[in-house]
mmCIF file of C-alpha atoms in Angstrom:
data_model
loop_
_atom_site.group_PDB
_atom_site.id
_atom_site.type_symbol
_atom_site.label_atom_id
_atom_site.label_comp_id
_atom_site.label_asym_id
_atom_site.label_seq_id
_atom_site.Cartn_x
_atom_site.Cartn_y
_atom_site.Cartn_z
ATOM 1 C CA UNK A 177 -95.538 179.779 -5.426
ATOM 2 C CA UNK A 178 -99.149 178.286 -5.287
ATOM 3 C CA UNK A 179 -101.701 181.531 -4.166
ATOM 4 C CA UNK A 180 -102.607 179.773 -1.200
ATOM 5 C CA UNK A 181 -99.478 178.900 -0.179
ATOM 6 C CA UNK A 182 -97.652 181.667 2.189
ATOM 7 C CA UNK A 183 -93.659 182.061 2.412
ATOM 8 C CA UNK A 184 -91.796 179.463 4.380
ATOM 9 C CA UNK A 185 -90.278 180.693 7.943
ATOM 10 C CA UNK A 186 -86.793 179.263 7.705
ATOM 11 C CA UNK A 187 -84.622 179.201 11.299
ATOM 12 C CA UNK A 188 -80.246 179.154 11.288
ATOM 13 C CA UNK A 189 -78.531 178.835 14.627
ATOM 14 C CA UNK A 190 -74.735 179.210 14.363
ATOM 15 C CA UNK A 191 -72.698 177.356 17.216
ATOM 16 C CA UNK A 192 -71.015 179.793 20.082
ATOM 17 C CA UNK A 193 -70.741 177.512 23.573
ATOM 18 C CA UNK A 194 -72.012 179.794 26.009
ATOM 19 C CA UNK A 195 -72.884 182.845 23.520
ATOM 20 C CA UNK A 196 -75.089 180.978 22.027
ATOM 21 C CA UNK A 197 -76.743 182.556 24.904
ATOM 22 C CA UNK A 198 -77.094 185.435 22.212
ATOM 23 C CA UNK A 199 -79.065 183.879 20.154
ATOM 24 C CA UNK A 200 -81.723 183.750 22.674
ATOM 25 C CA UNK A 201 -81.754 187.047 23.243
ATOM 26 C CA UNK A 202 -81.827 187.797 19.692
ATOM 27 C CA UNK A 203 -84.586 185.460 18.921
ATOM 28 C CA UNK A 204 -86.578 187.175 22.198
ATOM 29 C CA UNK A 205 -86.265 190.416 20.706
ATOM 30 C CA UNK A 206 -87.343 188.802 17.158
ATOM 31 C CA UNK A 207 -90.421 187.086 18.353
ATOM 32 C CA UNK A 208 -91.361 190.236 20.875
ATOM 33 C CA UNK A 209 -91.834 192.293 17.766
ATOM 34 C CA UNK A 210 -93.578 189.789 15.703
ATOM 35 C CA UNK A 211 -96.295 189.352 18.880
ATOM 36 C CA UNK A 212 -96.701 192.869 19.371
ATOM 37 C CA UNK A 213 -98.317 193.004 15.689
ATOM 38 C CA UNK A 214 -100.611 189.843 16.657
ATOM 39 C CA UNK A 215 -103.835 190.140 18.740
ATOM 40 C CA UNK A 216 -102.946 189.465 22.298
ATOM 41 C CA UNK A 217 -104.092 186.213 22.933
ATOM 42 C CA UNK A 218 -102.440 184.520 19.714
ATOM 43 C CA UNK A 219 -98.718 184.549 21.433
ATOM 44 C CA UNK A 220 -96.781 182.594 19.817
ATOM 45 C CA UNK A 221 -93.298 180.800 20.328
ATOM 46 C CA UNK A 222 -90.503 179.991 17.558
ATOM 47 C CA UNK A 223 -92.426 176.166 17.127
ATOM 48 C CA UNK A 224 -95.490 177.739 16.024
ATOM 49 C CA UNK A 225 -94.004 180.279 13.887
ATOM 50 C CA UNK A 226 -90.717 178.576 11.984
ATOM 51 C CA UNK A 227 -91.574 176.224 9.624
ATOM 52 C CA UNK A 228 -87.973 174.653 10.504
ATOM 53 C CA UNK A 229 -85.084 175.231 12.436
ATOM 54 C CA UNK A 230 -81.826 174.060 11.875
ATOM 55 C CA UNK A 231 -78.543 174.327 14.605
ATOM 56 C CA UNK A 232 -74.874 173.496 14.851
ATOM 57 C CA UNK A 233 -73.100 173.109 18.341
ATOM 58 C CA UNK A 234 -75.180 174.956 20.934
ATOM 59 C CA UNK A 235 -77.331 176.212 18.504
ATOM 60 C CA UNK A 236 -78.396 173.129 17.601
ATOM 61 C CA UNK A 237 -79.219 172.658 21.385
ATOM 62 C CA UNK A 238 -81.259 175.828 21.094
ATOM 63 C CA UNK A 239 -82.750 174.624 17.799
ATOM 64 C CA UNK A 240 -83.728 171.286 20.014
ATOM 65 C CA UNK A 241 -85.011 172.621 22.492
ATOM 66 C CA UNK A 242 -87.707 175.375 20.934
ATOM 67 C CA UNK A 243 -88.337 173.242 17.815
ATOM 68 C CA UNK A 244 -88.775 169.378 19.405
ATOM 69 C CA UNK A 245 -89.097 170.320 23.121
ATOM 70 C CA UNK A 246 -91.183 173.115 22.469
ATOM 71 C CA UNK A 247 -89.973 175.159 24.944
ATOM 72 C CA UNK A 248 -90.621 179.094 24.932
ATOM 73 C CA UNK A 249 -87.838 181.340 25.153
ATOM 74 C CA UNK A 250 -88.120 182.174 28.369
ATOM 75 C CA UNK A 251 -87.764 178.165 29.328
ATOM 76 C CA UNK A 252 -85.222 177.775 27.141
ATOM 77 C CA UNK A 253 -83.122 181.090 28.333
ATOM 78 C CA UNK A 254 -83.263 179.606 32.247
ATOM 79 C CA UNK A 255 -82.250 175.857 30.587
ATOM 80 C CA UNK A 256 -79.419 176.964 28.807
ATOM 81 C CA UNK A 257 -77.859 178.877 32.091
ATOM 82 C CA UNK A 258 -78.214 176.279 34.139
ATOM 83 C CA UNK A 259 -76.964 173.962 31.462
ATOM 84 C CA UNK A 260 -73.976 176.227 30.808
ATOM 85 C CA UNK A 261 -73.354 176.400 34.896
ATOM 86 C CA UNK A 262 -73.488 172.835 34.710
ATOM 87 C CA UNK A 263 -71.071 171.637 31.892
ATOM 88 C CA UNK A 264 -68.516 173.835 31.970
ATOM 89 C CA UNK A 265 -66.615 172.829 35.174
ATOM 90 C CA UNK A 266 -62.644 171.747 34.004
ATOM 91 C CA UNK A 267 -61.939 168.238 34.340
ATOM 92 C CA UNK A 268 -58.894 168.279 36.943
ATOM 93 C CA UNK A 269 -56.370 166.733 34.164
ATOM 94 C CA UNK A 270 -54.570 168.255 30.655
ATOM 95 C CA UNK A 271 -55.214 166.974 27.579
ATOM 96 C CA UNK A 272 -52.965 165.799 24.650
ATOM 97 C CA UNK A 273 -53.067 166.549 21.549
ATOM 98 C CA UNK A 274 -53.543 163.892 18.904
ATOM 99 C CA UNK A 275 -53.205 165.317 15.319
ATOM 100 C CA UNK A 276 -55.565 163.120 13.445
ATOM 101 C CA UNK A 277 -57.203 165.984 11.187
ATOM 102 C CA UNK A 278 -60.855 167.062 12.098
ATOM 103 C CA UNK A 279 -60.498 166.003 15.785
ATOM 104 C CA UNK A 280 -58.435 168.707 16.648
ATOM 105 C CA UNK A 281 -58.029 167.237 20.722
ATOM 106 C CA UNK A 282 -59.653 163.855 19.975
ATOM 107 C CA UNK A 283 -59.026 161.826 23.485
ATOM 108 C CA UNK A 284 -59.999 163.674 26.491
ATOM 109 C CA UNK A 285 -62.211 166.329 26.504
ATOM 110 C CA UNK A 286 -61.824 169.780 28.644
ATOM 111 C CA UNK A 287 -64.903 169.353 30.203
ATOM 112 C CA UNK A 288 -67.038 166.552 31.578
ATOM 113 C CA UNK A 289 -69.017 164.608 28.899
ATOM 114 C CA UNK A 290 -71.215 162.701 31.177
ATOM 115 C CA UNK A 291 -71.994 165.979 33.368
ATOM 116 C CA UNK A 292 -73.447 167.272 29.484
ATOM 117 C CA UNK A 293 -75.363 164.227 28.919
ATOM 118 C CA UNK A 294 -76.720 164.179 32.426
ATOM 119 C CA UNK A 295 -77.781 167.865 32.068
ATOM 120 C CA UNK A 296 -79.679 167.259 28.783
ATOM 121 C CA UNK A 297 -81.244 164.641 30.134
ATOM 122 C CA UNK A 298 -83.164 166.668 32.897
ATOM 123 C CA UNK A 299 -83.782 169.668 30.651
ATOM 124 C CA UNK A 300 -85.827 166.579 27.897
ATOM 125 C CA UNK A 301 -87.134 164.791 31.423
ATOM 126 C CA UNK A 302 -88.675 167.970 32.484
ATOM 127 C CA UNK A 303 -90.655 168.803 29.181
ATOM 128 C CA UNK A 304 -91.194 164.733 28.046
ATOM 129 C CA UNK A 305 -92.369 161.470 29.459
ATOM 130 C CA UNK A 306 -88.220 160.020 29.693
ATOM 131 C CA UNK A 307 -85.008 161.249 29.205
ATOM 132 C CA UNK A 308 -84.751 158.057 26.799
ATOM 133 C CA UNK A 309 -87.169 159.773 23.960
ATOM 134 C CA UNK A 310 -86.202 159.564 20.415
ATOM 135 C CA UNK A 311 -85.302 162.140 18.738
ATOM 136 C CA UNK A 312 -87.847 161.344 15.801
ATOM 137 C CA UNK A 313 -91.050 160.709 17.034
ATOM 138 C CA UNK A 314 -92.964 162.637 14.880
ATOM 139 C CA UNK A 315 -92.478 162.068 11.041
ATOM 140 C CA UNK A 316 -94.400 165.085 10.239
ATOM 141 C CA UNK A 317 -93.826 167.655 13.407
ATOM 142 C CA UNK A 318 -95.242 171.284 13.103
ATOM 143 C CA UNK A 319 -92.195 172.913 13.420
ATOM 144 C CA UNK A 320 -89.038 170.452 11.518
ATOM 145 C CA UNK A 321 -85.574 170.761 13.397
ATOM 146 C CA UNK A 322 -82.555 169.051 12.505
ATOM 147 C CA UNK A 323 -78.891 169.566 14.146
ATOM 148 C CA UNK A 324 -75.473 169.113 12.367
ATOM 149 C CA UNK A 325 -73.068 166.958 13.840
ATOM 150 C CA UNK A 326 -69.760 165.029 11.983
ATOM 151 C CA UNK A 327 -69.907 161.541 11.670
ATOM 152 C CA UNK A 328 -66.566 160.052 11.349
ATOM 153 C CA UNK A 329 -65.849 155.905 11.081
ATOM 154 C CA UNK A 330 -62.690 154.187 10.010
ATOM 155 C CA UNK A 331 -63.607 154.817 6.392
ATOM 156 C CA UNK A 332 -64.721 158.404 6.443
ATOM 157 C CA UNK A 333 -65.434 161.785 7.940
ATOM 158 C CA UNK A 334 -68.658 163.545 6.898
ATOM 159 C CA UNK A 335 -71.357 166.231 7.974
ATOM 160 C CA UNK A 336 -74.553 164.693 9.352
ATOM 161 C CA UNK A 337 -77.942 165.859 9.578
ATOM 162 C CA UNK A 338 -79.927 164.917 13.004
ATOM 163 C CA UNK A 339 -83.399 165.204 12.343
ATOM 164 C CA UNK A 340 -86.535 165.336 14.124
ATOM 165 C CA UNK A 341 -89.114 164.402 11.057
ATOM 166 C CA UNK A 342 -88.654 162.261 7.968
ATOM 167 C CA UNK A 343 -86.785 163.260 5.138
ATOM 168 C CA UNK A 344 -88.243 161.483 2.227
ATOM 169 C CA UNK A 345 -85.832 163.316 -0.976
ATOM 170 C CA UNK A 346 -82.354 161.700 1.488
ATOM 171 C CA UNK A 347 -81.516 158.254 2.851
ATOM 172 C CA UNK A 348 -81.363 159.169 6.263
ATOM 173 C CA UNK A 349 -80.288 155.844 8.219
ATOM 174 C CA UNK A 350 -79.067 157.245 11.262
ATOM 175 C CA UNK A 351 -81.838 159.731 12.822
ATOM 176 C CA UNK A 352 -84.196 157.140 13.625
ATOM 177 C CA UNK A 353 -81.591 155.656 16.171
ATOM 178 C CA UNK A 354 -80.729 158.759 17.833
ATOM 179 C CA UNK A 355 -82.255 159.458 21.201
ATOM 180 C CA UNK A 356 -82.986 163.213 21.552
ATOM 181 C CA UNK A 357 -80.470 163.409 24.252
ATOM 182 C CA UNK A 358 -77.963 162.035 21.835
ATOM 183 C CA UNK A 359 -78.673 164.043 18.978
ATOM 184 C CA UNK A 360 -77.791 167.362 21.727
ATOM 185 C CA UNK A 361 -74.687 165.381 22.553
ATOM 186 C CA UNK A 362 -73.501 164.486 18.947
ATOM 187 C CA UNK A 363 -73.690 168.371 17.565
ATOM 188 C CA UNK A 364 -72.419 169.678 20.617
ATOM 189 C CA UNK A 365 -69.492 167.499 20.944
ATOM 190 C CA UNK A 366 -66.631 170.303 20.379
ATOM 191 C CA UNK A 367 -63.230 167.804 20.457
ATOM 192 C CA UNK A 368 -61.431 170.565 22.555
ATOM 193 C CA UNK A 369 -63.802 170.591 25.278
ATOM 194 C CA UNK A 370 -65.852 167.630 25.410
ATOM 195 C CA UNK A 371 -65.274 163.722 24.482
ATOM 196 C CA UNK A 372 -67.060 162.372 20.937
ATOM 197 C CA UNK A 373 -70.339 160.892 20.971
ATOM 198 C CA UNK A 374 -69.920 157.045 20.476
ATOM 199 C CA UNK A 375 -72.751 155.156 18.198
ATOM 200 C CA UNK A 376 -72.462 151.421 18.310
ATOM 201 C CA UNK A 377 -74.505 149.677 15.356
ATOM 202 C CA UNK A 378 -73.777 145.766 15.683
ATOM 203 C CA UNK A 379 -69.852 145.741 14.969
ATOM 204 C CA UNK A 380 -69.592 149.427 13.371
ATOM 205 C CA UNK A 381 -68.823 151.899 15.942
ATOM 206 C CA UNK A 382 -69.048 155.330 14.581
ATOM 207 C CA UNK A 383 -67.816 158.771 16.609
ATOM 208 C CA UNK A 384 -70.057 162.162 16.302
ATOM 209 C CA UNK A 385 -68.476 165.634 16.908
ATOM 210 C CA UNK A 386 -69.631 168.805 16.837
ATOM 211 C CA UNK A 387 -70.600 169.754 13.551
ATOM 212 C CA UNK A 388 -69.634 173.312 14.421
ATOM 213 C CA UNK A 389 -65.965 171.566 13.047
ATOM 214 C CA UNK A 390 -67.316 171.862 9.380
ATOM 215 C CA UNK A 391 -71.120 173.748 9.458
ATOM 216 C CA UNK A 392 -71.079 176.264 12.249
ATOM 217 C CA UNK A 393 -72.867 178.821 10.435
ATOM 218 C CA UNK A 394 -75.776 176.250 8.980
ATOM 219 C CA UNK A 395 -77.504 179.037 7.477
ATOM 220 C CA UNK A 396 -77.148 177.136 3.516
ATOM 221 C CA UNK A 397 -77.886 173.533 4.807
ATOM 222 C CA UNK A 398 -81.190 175.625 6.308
ATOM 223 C CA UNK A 399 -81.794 176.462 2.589
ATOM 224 C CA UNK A 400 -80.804 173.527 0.834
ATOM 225 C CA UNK A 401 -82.268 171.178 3.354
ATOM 226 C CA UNK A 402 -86.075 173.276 2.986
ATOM 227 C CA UNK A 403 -85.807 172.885 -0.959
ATOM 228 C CA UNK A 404 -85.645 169.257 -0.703
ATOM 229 C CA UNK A 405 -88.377 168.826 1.665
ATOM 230 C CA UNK A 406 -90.623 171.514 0.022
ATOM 231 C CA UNK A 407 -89.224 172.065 -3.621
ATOM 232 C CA UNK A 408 -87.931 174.329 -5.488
ATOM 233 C CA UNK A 409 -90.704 176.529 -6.101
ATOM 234 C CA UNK A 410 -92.401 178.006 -2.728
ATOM 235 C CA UNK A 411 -91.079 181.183 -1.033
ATOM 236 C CA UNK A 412 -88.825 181.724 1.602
ATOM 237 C CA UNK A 413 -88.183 183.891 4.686
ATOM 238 C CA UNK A 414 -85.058 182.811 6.551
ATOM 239 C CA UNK A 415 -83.231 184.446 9.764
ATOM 240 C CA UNK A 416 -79.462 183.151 10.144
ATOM 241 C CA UNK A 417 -79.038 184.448 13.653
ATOM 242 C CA UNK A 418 -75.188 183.886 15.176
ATOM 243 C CA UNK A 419 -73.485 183.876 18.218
ATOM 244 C CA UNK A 420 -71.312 186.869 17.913
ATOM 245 C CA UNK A 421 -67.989 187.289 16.278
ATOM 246 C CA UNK A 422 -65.577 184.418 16.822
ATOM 247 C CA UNK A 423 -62.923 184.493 20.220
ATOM 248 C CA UNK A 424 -59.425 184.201 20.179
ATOM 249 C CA UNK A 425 -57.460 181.351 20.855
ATOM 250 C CA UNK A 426 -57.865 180.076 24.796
ATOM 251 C CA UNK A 427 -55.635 177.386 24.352
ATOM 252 C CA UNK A 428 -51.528 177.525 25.513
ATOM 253 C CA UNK A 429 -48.424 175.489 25.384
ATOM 254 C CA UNK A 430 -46.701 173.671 22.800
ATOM 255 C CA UNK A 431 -50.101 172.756 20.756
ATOM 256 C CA UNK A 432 -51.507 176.498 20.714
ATOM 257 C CA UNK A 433 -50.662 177.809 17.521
ATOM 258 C CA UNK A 434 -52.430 174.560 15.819
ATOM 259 C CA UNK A 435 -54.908 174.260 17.814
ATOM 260 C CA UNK A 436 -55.815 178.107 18.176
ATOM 261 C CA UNK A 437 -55.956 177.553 14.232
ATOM 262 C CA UNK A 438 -58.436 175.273 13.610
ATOM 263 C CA UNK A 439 -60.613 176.368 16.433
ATOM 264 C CA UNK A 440 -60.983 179.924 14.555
ATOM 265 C CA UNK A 441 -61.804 177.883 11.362
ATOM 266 C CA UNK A 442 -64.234 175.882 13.212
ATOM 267 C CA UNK A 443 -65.728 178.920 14.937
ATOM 268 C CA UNK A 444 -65.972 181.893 12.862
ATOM 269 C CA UNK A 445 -69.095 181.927 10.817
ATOM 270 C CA UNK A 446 -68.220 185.019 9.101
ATOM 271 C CA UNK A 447 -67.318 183.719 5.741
ATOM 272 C CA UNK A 448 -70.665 181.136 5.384
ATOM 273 C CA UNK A 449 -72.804 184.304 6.363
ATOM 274 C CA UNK A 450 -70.888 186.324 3.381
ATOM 275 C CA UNK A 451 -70.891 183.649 0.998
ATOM 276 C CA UNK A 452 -74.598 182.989 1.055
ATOM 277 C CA UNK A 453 -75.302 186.523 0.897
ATOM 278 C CA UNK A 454 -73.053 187.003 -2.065
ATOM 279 C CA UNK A 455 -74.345 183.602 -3.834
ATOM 280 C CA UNK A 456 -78.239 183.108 -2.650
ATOM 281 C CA UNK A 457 -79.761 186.695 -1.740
ATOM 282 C CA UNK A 458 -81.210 187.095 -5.250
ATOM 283 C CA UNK A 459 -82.689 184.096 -5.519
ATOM 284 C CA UNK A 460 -85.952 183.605 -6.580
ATOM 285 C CA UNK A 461 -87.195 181.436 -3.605
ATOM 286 C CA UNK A 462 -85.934 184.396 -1.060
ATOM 287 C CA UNK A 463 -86.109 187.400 -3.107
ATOM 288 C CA UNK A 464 -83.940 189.202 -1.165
ATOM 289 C CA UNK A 465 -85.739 187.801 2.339
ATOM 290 C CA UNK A 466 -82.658 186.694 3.930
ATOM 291 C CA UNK A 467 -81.317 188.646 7.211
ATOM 292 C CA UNK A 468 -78.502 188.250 9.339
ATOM 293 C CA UNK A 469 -78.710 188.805 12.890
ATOM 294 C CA UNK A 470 -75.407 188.456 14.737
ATOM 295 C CA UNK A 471 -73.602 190.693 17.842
ATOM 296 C CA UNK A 472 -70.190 192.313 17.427
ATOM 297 C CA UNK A 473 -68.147 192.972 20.873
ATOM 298 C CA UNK A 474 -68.044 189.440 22.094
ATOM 299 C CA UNK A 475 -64.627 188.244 20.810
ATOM 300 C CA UNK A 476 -63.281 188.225 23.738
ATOM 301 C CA UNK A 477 -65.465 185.783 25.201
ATOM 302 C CA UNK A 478 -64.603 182.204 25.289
ATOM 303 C CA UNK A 479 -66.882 178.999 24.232
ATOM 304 C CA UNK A 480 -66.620 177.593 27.992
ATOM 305 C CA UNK A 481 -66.549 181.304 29.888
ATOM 306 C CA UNK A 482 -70.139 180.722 31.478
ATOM 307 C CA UNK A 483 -69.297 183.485 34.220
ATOM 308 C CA UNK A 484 -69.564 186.212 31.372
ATOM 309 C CA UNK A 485 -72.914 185.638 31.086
ATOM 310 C CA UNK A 486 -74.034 189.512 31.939
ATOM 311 C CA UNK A 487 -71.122 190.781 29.299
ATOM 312 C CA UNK A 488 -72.674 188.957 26.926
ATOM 313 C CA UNK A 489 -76.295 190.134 27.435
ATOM 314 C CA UNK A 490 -75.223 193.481 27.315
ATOM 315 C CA UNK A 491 -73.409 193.510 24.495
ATOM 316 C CA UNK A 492 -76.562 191.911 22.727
ATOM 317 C CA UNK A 493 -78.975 194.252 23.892
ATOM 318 C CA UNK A 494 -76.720 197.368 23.133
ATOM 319 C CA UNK A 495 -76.722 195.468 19.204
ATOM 320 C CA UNK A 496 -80.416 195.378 19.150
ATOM 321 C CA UNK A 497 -80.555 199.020 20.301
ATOM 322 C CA UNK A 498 -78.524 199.965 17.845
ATOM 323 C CA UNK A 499 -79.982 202.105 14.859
ATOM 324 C CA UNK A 500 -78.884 199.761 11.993
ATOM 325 C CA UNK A 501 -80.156 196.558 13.575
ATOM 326 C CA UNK A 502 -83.632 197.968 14.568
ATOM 327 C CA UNK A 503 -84.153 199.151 10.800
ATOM 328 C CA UNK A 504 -83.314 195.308 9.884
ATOM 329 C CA UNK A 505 -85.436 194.219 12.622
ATOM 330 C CA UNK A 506 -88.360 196.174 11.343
ATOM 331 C CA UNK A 507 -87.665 194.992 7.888
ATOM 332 C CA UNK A 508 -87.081 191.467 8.950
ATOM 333 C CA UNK A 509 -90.486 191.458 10.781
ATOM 334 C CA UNK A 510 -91.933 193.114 7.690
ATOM 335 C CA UNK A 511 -91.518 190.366 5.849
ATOM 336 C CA UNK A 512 -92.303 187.591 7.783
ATOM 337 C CA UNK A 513 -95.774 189.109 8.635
ATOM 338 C CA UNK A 514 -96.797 190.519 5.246
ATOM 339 C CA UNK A 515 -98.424 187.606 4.261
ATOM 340 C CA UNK A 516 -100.381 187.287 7.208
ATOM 341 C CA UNK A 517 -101.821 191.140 6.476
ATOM 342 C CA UNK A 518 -102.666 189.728 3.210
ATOM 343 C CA UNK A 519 -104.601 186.893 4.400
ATOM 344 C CA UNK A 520 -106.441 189.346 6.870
ATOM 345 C CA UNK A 521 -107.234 191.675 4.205
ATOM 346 C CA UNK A 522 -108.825 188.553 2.228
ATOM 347 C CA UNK A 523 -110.967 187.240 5.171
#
């Protein structure tokens, strides 16, 4: 790493429907103790702090809406209730189930999609000139997002990257036609609860789900996404933060034991989060500088159970009071500031 050059601040957001609302509260907690070592009138938000952010599923709403929207957390904690209140009303008819691999319930959704779009589009409205903005509209933003989402044609089924700045190591054909409000759609488009996101480019028509299906812990597309924008040399810092442990299946009747299945594969981050530790902790660009933030005690909670909205804030403050977390806290924050102290010491 060049002298001059300080760590990179690297961002994961796992996918959780409504405990994503964890995250925020994790993040609040993360950013509270990071401010309280700054002067007081240099507060900063996740935008001006993370070099990038990357999402899945309602974390990549999250991602979205601190990274590109630049919302603070505060903002973005009253958005996502009212965006959770909003979405997850049942539509008043069942569901089939179509077994066509990754689609899990492909044809009608649980919930209303156009009650989702129409709720992202007044949470972008509110902090932009249109609902209608694109989703790249700054090639070289200060803080880079980028959502996962599956892409899946007539020919093939494959993870897709969303981002909100250019790319230049990848061919990426598809961001620049996203509108922001369609890049929340596309990696929040969970096939048991909400309809895919349709993309019509002349006579190709492709369908984006929720990429929490294959990357719902993001944290090594984070890593391997920053090495191709910034190399293979400079430092890294990076927070994986998740949405608590994975629920049990909410699903019933002759499609549960399928369905129940894949939704625990598609929901449970657990093994990305182990595998990364066990494969990328030691090396050289993190040096150990990896930490995983993520509540136990919510398994019980649903995707869609937006009423349990106070169990779920509990159980994530009783995490970050807990004795174990606030040591990796304090190490976490440690790290992320140290070079800061060293470029004080210099001036």
């Amino acid at each position: 790493m060049a002298s001059d050059e300080r760590p990179l601040r690297l961002l994961s957001l796992d996918g959780g429907g409504i405990r994503g609302l964890s995250i925020i509260y994790i993040l609040q907690d993360v950013m509270r103790r990071v401010n309280l070592r700054r002067s007081k009138d240099e507060r900063l938000e996740p935008w001006q702090y993370f070099d990038m952010i990357g999402g899945t599923s309602t974390g990549g709403i999250i991602a979205l809406m601190l990274g590109r929207l630049k919302m603070s957390l505060e903002e973005c904690e009253r958005a996502y209730l009212d965006l959770s209140r909003e979405i997850f009303t049942p539509r008043k008819q069942s569901y089939p189930f179509i077994g066509r691999g990754v689609d899990l319930v492909n044809a009608y959704g649980k919930f209303d999609a156009k009650v989702l779009e129409n709720a992202i589009k007044k949470i972008i409205e509110a902090r932009s000139t249109s609902p209608e903005v694109e989703l790249l509209s700054n090639p070289e933003p200060e803080c880079k997002v980028f959502v996962c989402a599956i892409q899946s044609s007539q020919h093939d089924t494959t993870p897709a990257l969303l981002r909100t700045y250019k790319n230049d190591s990848v061919a990426d054909l598809i961001s620049k036609k996203f509108k922001l409000w369609e890049a929340c759609r596309a990696t929040s488009a969970a096939s048991t609860f909400f309809d895919p996101l349709v993309i019509h480019d002349g006579p190709i028509s492709s369908y984006f789900l929720d990429g929490g299906l294959m990357l719902n812990n993001p944290v090594n597309t984070v890593f391997k996404e920053a090495q191709e924008v910034w190399g293979r040399e400079r430092r890294m810092s990076l927070i994986s933060v998740g949405a608590g442990d994975a629920p049990s299946g909410q699903f019933h009747g002759n499609i549960k034991n399928v369905v129940q299945g894949l939704a625990k594969i598609a929901t449970d981050s657990r093994t990305a989060a182990e595998q990364f530790y066990s494969t990328q902790l030691g090396h050289p660009q993190l040096a150990g500088n990896y930490f995983r933030l993520n509540v136990s005690g919510m398994a019980t909670i649903g995707l869609e159970e937006h009423k349990l909205c106070g169990e779920i804030e509990h159980a994530t403050q009783y995490y970050l009071q807990s004795g174990e977390t606030k040591t990796k806290l304090e190490q976490c924050i440690k790290e992320l500031l140290e070079p800061e102290r060293q470029e004080y010491d210099r001036g």
